[in-house]
GROMACS .gro file of C-alpha atoms in nm:
model
  272
    1ALA     CA    1   1.164  22.133  12.902
    2PHE     CA    2   0.796  22.159  12.995
    3ALA     CA    3   0.783  22.542  12.999
    4MET     CA    4   0.675  22.532  13.362
    5PRO     CA    5   0.652  22.879  13.523
    6PHE     CA    6   0.939  22.972  13.753
    7PRO     CA    7   0.716  23.030  14.060
    8VAL     CA    8   0.567  22.682  14.023
    9VAL     CA    9   0.914  22.525  14.017
   10VAL     CA   10   1.043  22.699  14.331
   11LEU     CA   11   0.723  22.672  14.531
   12GLY     CA   12   0.682  22.310  14.424
   13ALA     CA   13   1.035  22.231  14.543
   14LEU     CA   14   0.966  22.401  14.877
   15ALA     CA   15   0.643  22.204  14.917
   16LEU     CA   16   0.818  21.878  14.828
   17GLY     CA   17   1.078  21.926  15.101
   18TRP     CA   18   0.807  22.026  15.350
   19LEU     CA   19   0.585  21.724  15.281
   20TRP     CA   20   0.873  21.471  15.275
   21PRO     CA   21   1.120  21.611  15.529
   22ASP     CA   22   1.469  21.479  15.586
   23ARG     CA   23   1.439  21.288  15.915
   24SER     CA   24   1.811  21.328  15.982
   25VAL     CA   25   1.769  21.702  16.035
   26ALA     CA   26   1.752  21.767  16.407
   27PRO     CA   27   1.664  22.093  16.584
   28THR     CA   28   1.957  22.286  16.730
   29GLU     CA   29   1.996  22.349  17.100
   30ILE     CA   30   1.987  22.728  17.055
   31ARG     CA   31   1.654  22.866  17.168
   32PRO     CA   32   1.517  23.167  16.978
   33GLU     CA   33   1.444  23.488  17.160
   34PRO     CA   34   1.072  23.570  17.188
   35THR     CA   35   0.957  23.807  16.914
   36SER     CA   36   0.671  24.054  16.925
   37TRP     CA   37   0.415  23.996  16.651
   38ARG     CA   38   0.297  24.354  16.693
   39ALA     CA   39   0.648  24.484  16.617
   40THR     CA   40   0.666  24.256  16.315
   41LEU     CA   41   0.333  24.383  16.180
   42VAL     CA   42   0.444  24.743  16.224
   43THR     CA   43   0.766  24.664  16.035
   44ILE     CA   44   0.572  24.499  15.752
   45ALA     CA   45   0.325  24.789  15.728
   46THR     CA   46   0.608  25.045  15.724
   47TRP     CA   47   0.807  24.881  15.448
   48LEU     CA   48   0.501  24.797  15.240
   49THR     CA   49   0.417  25.168  15.248
   50VAL     CA   50   0.772  25.265  15.151
   51TRP     CA   51   0.764  25.005  14.872
   52TRP     CA   52   0.422  25.075  14.725
   53ALA     CA   53   0.359  25.447  14.785
   54PRO     CA   54   0.584  25.569  14.498
   55LEU     CA   55   0.472  25.289  14.267
   56GLY     CA   56   0.107  25.361  14.346
   57GLY     CA   57   0.169  25.727  14.264
   58VAL     CA   58   0.307  25.627  13.923
   59ALA     CA   59   0.002  25.410  13.856
   60LEU     CA   60  -0.241  25.687  13.953
   61ALA     CA   61  -0.058  25.946  13.745
   62LEU     CA   62  -0.013  25.741  13.429
   63GLY     CA   63  -0.303  25.497  13.433
   64PRO     CA   64  -0.312  25.118  13.451
   65GLN     CA   65  -0.221  25.054  13.087
   66HIS     CA   66   0.093  25.265  13.072
   67LEU     CA   67   0.419  25.070  13.036
   68LEU     CA   68   0.572  25.227  13.348
   69THR     CA   69   0.268  25.122  13.551
   70ARG     CA   70   0.308  24.769  13.422
   71PHE     CA   71   0.672  24.785  13.528
   72CYS     CA   72   0.561  24.863  13.885
   73TRP     CA   73   0.373  24.534  13.903
   74TYR     CA   74   0.616  24.323  13.701
   75PHE     CA   75   0.938  24.412  13.885
   76SER     CA   76   0.764  24.390  14.222
   77LYS     CA   77   0.649  24.040  14.132
   78LEU     CA   78   1.004  23.959  14.026
   79ALA     CA   79   1.139  24.077  14.363
   80VAL     CA   80   0.890  23.864  14.556
   81LEU     CA   81   0.978  23.549  14.362
   82THR     CA   82   1.357  23.589  14.353
   83PHE     CA   83   1.462  23.262  14.519
   84GLY     CA   84   1.827  23.165  14.490
   85GLY     CA   85   1.971  23.493  14.367
   86ALA     CA   86   1.997  23.663  14.032
   87TYR     CA   87   2.112  23.361  13.831
   88ALA     CA   88   1.800  23.173  13.930
   89VAL     CA   89   1.552  23.443  13.837
   90LEU     CA   90   1.716  23.588  13.525
   91ALA     CA   91   1.617  23.294  13.304
   92TRP     CA   92   1.255  23.358  13.395
   93MET     CA   93   1.295  23.733  13.342
   94GLY     CA   94   1.454  23.676  13.003
   95GLN     CA   95   1.169  23.454  12.891
   96GLU     CA   96   0.905  23.694  13.024
   97VAL     CA   97   1.062  24.011  12.884
   98VAL     CA   98   1.143  23.865  12.542
   99THR     CA   99   0.872  23.607  12.477
  100ALA     CA  100   0.572  23.698  12.690
  101HIS     CA  101   0.584  24.080  12.680
  102GLY     CA  102   0.803  24.153  12.377
  103TRP     CA  103   0.969  24.447  12.552
  104LEU     CA  104   1.317  24.346  12.430
  105THR     CA  105   1.460  24.120  12.162
  106ALA     CA  106   1.666  23.816  12.259
  107ARG     CA  107   1.981  23.994  12.137
  108GLN     CA  108   1.907  24.300  12.353
  109MET     CA  109   1.851  24.076  12.655
  110LEU     CA  110   2.181  23.899  12.593
  111ASP     CA  111   2.359  24.234  12.565
  112GLY     CA  112   2.215  24.333  12.903
  113LEU     CA  113   2.323  24.008  13.068
  114GLY     CA  114   2.671  24.043  12.922
  115LEU     CA  115   2.694  24.404  13.040
  116ALA     CA  116   2.580  24.305  13.389
  117GLU     CA  117   2.835  24.021  13.407
  118THR     CA  118   3.130  24.240  13.308
  119THR     CA  119   3.064  24.542  13.532
  120PRO     CA  120   3.082  24.588  13.911
  121GLY     CA  121   2.773  24.541  14.122
  122PRO     CA  122   2.517  24.265  14.168
  123LEU     CA  123   2.397  24.083  13.858
  124ILE     CA  124   2.034  24.164  13.942
  125LEU     CA  125   2.111  24.522  13.833
  126VAL     CA  126   2.032  24.396  13.483
  127THR     CA  127   1.672  24.483  13.580
  128GLU     CA  128   1.773  24.849  13.552
  129TYR     CA  129   1.889  24.785  13.196
  130VAL     CA  130   1.564  24.606  13.113
  131GLY     CA  131   1.356  24.892  13.255
  132PHE     CA  132   1.555  25.157  13.070
  133MET     CA  133   1.573  24.986  12.731
  134SER     CA  134   1.209  24.872  12.733
  135ALA     CA  135   1.077  25.219  12.818
  136TRP     CA  136   1.321  25.382  12.573
  137SER     CA  137   1.198  25.164  12.283
  138ALA     CA  138   0.829  25.199  12.368
  139HIS     CA  139   0.822  25.581  12.371
  140PRO     CA  140   1.058  25.719  12.103
  141ALA     CA  141   0.924  26.074  12.136
  142SER     CA  142   1.047  26.101  12.496
  143ALA     CA  143   1.283  25.805  12.500
  144PHE     CA  144   1.540  25.932  12.749
  145ALA     CA  145   1.292  26.053  13.012
  146ASN     CA  146   1.089  25.733  12.987
  147GLY     CA  147   1.407  25.526  12.998
  148LEU     CA  148   1.512  25.694  13.322
  149GLY     CA  149   1.163  25.635  13.463
  150GLY     CA  150   1.175  25.268  13.367
  151ALA     CA  151   1.520  25.224  13.521
  152ALA     CA  152   1.415  25.399  13.844
  153ILE     CA  153   1.102  25.187  13.881
  154ALA     CA  154   1.297  24.867  13.814
  155LEU     CA  155   1.555  24.956  14.078
  156TRP     CA  156   1.299  25.062  14.337
  157ALA     CA  157   1.076  24.758  14.292
  158THR     CA  158   1.376  24.522  14.291
  159PHE     CA  159   1.566  24.646  14.596
  160VAL     CA  160   1.319  24.807  14.839
  161PRO     CA  161   1.136  24.478  14.909
  162CYS     CA  162   1.469  24.337  15.033
  163PHE     CA  163   1.447  24.566  15.335
  164LEU     CA  164   1.101  24.427  15.410
  165TRP     CA  165   1.229  24.068  15.403
  166ILE     CA  166   1.534  24.152  15.615
  167PHE     CA  167   1.373  24.359  15.890
  168ALA     CA  168   1.056  24.148  15.912
  169GLY     CA  169   1.229  23.811  15.886
  170ALA     CA  170   1.554  23.860  16.079
  171PRO     CA  171   1.398  23.812  16.425
  172TYR     CA  172   1.273  23.467  16.318
  173VAL     CA  173   1.593  23.331  16.160
  174THR     CA  174   1.701  23.146  16.475
  175SER     CA  175   1.363  22.979  16.509
  176LEU     CA  176   1.405  22.821  16.164
  177ALA     CA  177   1.660  22.587  16.317
  178HIS     CA  178   1.378  22.439  16.527
  179ARG     CA  179   1.163  22.359  16.223
  180PRO     CA  180   1.305  22.052  16.043
  181ARG     CA  181   1.028  22.056  15.783
  182LEU     CA  182   1.113  22.413  15.681
  183GLN     CA  183   1.485  22.333  15.679
  184SER     CA  184   1.416  22.034  15.456
  185GLY     CA  185   1.202  22.248  15.224
  186LEU     CA  186   1.479  22.505  15.190
  187ALA     CA  187   1.733  22.230  15.118
  188VAL     CA  188   1.520  22.092  14.834
  189LEU     CA  189   1.462  22.447  14.708
  190THR     CA  190   1.839  22.499  14.695
  191ALA     CA  191   1.876  22.186  14.485
  192ALA     CA  192   1.604  22.308  14.248
  193VAL     CA  193   1.780  22.644  14.214
  194LEU     CA  194   2.085  22.462  14.075
  195GLY     CA  195   1.866  22.331  13.795
  196ILE     CA  196   1.721  22.677  13.736
  197ILE     CA  197   2.073  22.822  13.705
  198ALA     CA  198   2.161  22.545  13.459
  199ASN     CA  199   1.853  22.646  13.260
  200LEU     CA  200   1.983  23.005  13.241
  201ALA     CA  201   2.324  22.883  13.125
  202THR     CA  202   2.158  22.671  12.853
  203TRP     CA  203   1.940  22.961  12.735
  204PHE     CA  204   2.237  23.196  12.736
  205ALA     CA  205   2.458  22.950  12.545
  206MET     CA  206   2.197  22.877  12.277
  207HIS     CA  207   2.137  23.243  12.196
  208VAL     CA  208   2.507  23.333  12.202
  209LEU     CA  209   2.640  23.038  12.003
  210PHE     CA  210   2.360  23.011  11.747
  211ALA     CA  211   2.213  23.284  11.528
  212ARG     CA  212   1.877  23.109  11.500
  213VAL     CA  213   1.682  22.933  11.773
  214THR     CA  214   1.338  22.795  11.694
  215PRO     CA  215   1.059  22.671  11.922
  216TRP     CA  216   0.979  22.300  11.918
  217SER     CA  217   0.693  22.123  12.091
  218ALA     CA  218   0.562  21.773  12.135
  219ALA     CA  219   0.306  21.786  12.412
  220PRO     CA  220   0.381  21.820  12.693
  221LEU     CA  221   0.737  21.916  12.592
  222ARG     CA  222   0.797  22.275  12.478
  223MET     CA  223   1.158  22.362  12.410
  224GLN     CA  224   1.382  22.592  12.209
  225VAL     CA  225   1.615  22.415  11.968
  226PRO     CA  226   1.913  22.583  11.799
  227GLU     CA  227   1.970  22.544  11.426
  228LEU     CA  228   2.309  22.376  11.398
  229ALA     CA  229   2.385  22.546  11.065
  230SER     CA  230   2.368  22.886  11.239
  231LEU     CA  231   2.654  22.807  11.479
  232ASP     CA  232   2.881  23.109  11.535
  233LEU     CA  233   3.233  22.964  11.530
  234ARG     CA  234   3.384  23.285  11.672
  235ALA     CA  235   3.156  23.271  11.975
  236LEU     CA  236   3.228  22.900  12.022
  237ALA     CA  237   3.604  22.959  12.005
  238LEU     CA  238   3.579  23.240  12.261
  239ALA     CA  239   3.367  23.026  12.496
  240VAL     CA  240   3.620  22.741  12.477
  241LEU     CA  241   3.909  22.985  12.530
  242ALA     CA  242   3.742  23.137  12.838
  243ALA     CA  243   3.670  22.791  12.984
  244LEU     CA  244   4.032  22.679  12.932
  245LEU     CA  245   4.174  22.996  13.086
  246LEU     CA  246   3.950  22.963  13.391
  247ARG     CA  247   4.041  22.596  13.431
  248SER     CA  248   4.410  22.686  13.415
  249GLY     CA  249   4.376  22.917  13.714
  250TRP     CA  250   4.339  23.258  13.551
  251SER     CA  251   4.138  23.513  13.748
  252LEU     CA  252   3.797  23.609  13.618
  253HIS     CA  253   3.909  23.967  13.550
  254ARG     CA  254   4.207  23.854  13.340
  255VAL     CA  255   3.985  23.616  13.145
  256LEU     CA  256   3.727  23.887  13.073
  257ALA     CA  257   3.991  24.137  12.964
  258SER     CA  258   4.172  23.883  12.745
  259CYS     CA  259   3.854  23.759  12.579
  260ALA     CA  260   3.735  24.115  12.520
  261LEU     CA  261   4.064  24.193  12.344
  262VAL     CA  262   4.050  23.873  12.137
  263ALA     CA  263   3.687  23.946  12.044
  264TRP     CA  264   3.774  24.300  11.937
  265VAL     CA  265   4.059  24.176  11.714
  266ALA     CA  266   3.845  23.894  11.573
  267SER     CA  267   3.566  24.137  11.481
  268ARG     CA  268   3.817  24.330  11.268
  269VAL     CA  269   3.990  24.033  11.110
  270TRP     CA  270   3.692  23.795  11.087
  271PRO     CA  271   3.375  24.007  11.049
  272ALA     CA  272   3.034  23.851  11.095
   0.00000   0.00000   0.00000
C-alpha cells in the first residue's frame, strides 16, 4: 500500500525480530562443530568467482549500458534478495520489470507467471522467461540470439548464487539454534513473507480479472486500483471454478487441465 521496496520490507522484518526477540525461544542442547573461517572464506571466494566471472565477461564485452549487462546486475540482485522463495520475490520482480524498467508489459508478465505455474520445475524459472522476452523485444534485428543470451544470464545469476549460500552457510546452520535473536528475526521474516505472497496474489488477481488497472495515490499511500467496469467475467468464472474444484479435493493437475479445457471452449463460444 505504501510502495515500500521489497528489500526494505524483508530486512526491516528481520531487524524487528532481532531487536525484539521472542524470550520463549531457548537454545538447543546440540553443540555446533567448530568451523574454519579460512575454509569459509575460500568457499566464498571460489563461488563468487564462478558467479561473477562469466557475468563480468559479458559486461566487458558489451559495455555497461547494454541490456544484457544490466541483466547481469539485476538478476544477481534478485538472487541475493530472494527471501521466502519465488512467490515472495515475484511480486517485486513484476513491479520492477513492468513499471520501473519497462522491459515487459503487465500482460506479458502475467503470461510468464501463468506459464511458470503450469509447467514442471521451480516457479523462479520465470526469470528465464523474463530474460528471454525482454532481450527479444529490445533487439528485433537479432531477437533470437539476444533472447537466448538474456535467458542464459537470468538462469546463471539466479541459480549459481544458491551454491554460494549453501556451501558457505551449511557449516553454520547448527549454530543458529544457539542464537535466539537470529531465530526470532527469521520467525518475524517468515511472517512478513506471508504478507508479501498475499501481495503477489492481489497483483496477479487484479491484472487477470480486470482489463484496466490505474495508479492511485494519496500520500503516503500509493496503490493500483482496478476499474470495476473492466471486470472480465470469464476470468472471474474460471477463478471461482478452480477454487471450488480445489476445495472439493481435486488434485492441482486435474484442476489445471479442466480449467484449460473450459477456457479453450469459452474462448471459442464467448470471445473477448
